[in-house]
XYZ file of C-alpha atoms in Angstrom:
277
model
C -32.042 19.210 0.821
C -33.994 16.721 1.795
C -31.989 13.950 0.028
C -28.703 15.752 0.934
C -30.174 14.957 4.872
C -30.879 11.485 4.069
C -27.422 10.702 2.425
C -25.702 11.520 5.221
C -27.523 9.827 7.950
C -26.954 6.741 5.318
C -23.179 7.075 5.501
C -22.880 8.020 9.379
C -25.174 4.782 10.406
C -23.041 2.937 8.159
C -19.739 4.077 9.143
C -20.896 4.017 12.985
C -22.161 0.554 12.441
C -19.026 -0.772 10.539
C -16.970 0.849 13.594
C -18.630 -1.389 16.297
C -19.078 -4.058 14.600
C -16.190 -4.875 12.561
C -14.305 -7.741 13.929
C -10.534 -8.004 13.584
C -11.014 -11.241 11.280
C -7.198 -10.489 9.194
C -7.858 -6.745 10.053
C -4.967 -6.413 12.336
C -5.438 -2.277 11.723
C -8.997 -2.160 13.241
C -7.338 -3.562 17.045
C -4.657 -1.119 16.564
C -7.218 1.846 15.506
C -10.099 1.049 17.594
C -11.284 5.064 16.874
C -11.047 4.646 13.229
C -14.252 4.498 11.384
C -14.160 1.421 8.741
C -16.155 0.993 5.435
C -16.710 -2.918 3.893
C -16.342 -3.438 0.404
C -20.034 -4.010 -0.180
C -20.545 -1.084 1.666
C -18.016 1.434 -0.679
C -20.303 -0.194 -3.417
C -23.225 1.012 -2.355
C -22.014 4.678 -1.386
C -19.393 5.449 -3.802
C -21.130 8.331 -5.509
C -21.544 9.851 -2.386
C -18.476 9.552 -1.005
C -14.958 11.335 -1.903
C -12.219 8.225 -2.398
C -8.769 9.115 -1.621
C -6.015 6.667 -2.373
C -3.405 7.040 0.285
C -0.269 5.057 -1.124
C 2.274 6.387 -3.222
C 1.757 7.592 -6.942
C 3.677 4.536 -8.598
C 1.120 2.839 -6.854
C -2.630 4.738 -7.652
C -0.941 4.989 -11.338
C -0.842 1.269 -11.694
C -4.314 0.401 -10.091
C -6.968 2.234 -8.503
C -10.228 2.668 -7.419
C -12.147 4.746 -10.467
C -12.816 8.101 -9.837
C -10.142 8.163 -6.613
C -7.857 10.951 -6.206
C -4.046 10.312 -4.639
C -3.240 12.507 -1.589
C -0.103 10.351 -0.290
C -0.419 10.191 3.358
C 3.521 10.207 3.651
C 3.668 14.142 1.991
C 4.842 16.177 4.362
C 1.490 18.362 2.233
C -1.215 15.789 3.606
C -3.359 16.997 5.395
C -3.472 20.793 3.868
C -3.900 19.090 0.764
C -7.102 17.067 2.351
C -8.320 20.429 3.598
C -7.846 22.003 -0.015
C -10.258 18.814 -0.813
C -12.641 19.103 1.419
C -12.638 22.870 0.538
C -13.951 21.841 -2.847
C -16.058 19.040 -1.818
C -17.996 18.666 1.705
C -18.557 14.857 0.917
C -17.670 12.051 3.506
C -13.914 11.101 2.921
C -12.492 7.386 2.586
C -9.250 6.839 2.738
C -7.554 3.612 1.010
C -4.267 1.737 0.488
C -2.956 -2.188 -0.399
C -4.923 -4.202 1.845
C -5.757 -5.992 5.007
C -2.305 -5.506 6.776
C -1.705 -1.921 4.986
C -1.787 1.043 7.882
C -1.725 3.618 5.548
C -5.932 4.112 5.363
C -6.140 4.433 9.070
C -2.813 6.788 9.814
C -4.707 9.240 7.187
C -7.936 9.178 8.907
C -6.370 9.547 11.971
C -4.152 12.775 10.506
C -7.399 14.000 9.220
C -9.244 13.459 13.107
C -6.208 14.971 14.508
C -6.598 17.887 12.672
C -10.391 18.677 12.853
C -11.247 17.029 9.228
C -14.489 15.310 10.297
C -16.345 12.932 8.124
C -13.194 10.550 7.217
C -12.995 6.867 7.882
C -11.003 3.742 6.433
C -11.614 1.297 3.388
C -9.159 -1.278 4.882
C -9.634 -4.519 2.536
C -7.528 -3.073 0.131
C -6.790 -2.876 -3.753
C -6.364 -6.066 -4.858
C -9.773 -7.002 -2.962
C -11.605 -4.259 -4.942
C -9.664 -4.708 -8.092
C -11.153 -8.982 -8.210
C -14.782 -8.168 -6.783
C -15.660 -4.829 -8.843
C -13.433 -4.249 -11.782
C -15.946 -1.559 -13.273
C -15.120 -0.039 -10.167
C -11.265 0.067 -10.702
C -8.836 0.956 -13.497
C -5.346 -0.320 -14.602
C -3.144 1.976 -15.650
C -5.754 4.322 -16.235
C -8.049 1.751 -18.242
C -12.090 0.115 -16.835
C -12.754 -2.287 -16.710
C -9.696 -3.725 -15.642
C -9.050 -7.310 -17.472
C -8.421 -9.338 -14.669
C -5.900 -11.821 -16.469
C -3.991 -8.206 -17.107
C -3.313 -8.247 -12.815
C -0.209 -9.958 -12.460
C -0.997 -13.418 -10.939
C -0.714 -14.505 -7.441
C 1.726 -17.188 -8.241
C 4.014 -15.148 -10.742
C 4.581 -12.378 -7.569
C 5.208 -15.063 -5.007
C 8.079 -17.150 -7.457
C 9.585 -13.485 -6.807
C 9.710 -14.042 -3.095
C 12.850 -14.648 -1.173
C 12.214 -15.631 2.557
C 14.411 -12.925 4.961
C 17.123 -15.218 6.524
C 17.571 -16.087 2.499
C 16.990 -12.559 1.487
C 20.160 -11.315 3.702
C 22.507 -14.461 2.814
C 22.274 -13.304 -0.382
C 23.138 -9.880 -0.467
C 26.184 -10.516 2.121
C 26.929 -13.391 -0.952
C 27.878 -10.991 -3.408
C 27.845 -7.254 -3.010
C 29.245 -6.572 -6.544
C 26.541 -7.815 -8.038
C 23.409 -7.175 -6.453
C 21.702 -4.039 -5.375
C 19.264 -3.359 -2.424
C 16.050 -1.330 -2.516
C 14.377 -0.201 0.787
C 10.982 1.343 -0.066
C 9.304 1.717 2.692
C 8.258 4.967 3.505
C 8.678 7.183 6.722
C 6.527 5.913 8.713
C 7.497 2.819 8.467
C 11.450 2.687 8.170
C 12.165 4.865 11.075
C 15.702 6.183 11.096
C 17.497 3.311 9.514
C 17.385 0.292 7.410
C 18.416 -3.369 8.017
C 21.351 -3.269 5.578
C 23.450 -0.175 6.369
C 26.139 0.861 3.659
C 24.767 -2.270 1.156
C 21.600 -0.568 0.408
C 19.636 2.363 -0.641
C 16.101 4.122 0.426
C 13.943 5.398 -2.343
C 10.377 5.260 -1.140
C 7.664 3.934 -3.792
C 6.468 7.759 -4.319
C 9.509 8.565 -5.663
C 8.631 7.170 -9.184
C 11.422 8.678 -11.122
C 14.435 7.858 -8.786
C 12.993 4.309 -8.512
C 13.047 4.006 -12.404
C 16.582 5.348 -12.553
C 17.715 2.570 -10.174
C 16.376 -0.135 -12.366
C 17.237 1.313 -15.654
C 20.649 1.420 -14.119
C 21.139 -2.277 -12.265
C 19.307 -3.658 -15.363
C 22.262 -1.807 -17.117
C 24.878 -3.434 -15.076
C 23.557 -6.659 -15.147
C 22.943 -6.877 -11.417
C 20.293 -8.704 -9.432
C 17.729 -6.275 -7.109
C 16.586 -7.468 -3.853
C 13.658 -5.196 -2.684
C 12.151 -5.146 0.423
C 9.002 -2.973 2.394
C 7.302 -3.002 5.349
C 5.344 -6.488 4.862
C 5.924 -7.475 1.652
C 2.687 -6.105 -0.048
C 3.801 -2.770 -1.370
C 6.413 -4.371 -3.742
C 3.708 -5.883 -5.490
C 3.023 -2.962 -7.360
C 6.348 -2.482 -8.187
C 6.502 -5.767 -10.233
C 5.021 -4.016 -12.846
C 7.472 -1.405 -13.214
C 10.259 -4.400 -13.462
C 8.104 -6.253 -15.851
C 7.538 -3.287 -17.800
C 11.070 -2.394 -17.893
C 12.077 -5.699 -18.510
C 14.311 -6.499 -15.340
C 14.953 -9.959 -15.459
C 16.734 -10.469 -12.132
C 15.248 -8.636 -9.125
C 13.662 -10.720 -5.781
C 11.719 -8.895 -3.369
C 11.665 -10.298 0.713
C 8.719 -12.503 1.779
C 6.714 -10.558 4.722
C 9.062 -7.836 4.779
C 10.900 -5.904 7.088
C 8.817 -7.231 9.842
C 9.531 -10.942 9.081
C 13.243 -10.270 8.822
C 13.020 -8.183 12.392
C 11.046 -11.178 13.440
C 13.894 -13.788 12.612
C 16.601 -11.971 13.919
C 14.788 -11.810 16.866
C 14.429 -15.398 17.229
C 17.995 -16.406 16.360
C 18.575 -14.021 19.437
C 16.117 -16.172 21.116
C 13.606 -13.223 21.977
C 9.706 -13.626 21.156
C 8.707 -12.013 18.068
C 6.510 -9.859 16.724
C 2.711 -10.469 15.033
C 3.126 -10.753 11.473
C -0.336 -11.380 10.463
């Protein structure tokens, strides 16, 4: 009991601490969810085993790399947050949430669903996969495997010969329509009610594995090229390795996403733009 006591005071200083003190410093999140408790890396180290890690992106996603030991409770369900109570049912352990990385929403939006609903004890691990995956691969798994092999995450530089900046992006699907097909996977939250290429494209978000695999099977089929794009051009990273895997040769995601593209369009019309940090 009296370790039980002491374990929890740990985590509440050190979420309460990490919530005053945590500077914005490429955490564009923690200005736009000032109430949101945030965990460091070195932190999530130290407390893992007495924490309860929930991965909040899609299941294509947590099924190609993950924290070890997470669980995947996709914050876009429509399920979430009875499926968080169902977990804190089973488990009465402080919560952290997680998604991509520093510009990723998706950590904070569940801890906020969680507040919103009277699920206490829940705050954000907001540096992201990729972060965790390079700085404590015991810690992680790829494709189900831990250690992951570093040199087995696709490389920086192979992902960004991949990238199409948006002005590009759009010139090129207007270029050919017969032989080229567009991809929006963002999810709910983030597409709103439509996309940026009405009648040319189609919207399969990322946790709709199967669909997703049916649309590449069938362009790689047809011999067309795919041009994907998300909310900021982080979330298609993960889906390179379903295109590797399934050896799509042709297929370009947009640099910075749907936001940069917004952004431009914006500017052509002479209108300030948006943070794209």
């Amino acid at each position: 009991m009296k370790q039980t006591t002491l374990t929890l005071l740990f985590l509440i200083n050190i979420m309460s601490l990490s919530s005053v003190l945590a500077a914005d410093n490429g955490f564009p999140g923690r200005k736009k969810f000032p109430d949101i408790p945030v965990v460091e890396k070195e932190q999530l180290l130290k407390i893992i085993d007495d924490v309860v890690i929930v991965d909040a992106r899609s299941p294509l996603e947590f099924k190609t790399l993950r924290i070890k030991g997470a669980v995947n409770i996709p914050v876009a369900n429509k399920t979430f947050v009875d499926d968080v109570k169902a977990l804190r049912a089973k488990n009465s352990k402080p919560i952290v949430f997680y998604c991509n990385g520093r510009t990723c929403m998706k950590s904070y939006i569940a801890s906020k669903k969680c507040l919103k609903a009277k699920i206490n004890n829940v705050s954000a691990y907001d540096a992201g996969m990729f972060e965790w995956a390079q700085a404590y691969p015991y810690q992680a798994e790829l494709f189900g495997v831990s250690p992951v092999n570093k040199s087995d995450i696709i490389p920086s530089a192979r992902f960004k010969a991949r990238l199409i900046p948006p002005e590009k992006f759009g010139a090129n699907i207007f270029r050919d329509t017969s032989k080229n097909l567009v991809l929006d996977v963002r999810d709910k939250f983030q597409r709103g009610a439509a996309g940026f290429f009405p009648g040319k494209e189609a919207w399969i978000s990322l946790d709709k594995e199967e669909q997703l695999r049916n649309y590449i099977y069938k362009a790689r089929k047809a011999n067309k090229t795919i041009y994907i794009y998300d909310e900021v051009g982080k979330q298609v990273r993960w889906l390179q390795y379903a295109l590797e895997s399934a050896d799509m040769k042709n297929y370009y995601f947009m640099k910075k996403g749907a936001k940069a593209y917004y952004a431009n369009m914006m500017k052509e019309m002479g209108i300030s733009t948006i943070n794209l940090k």
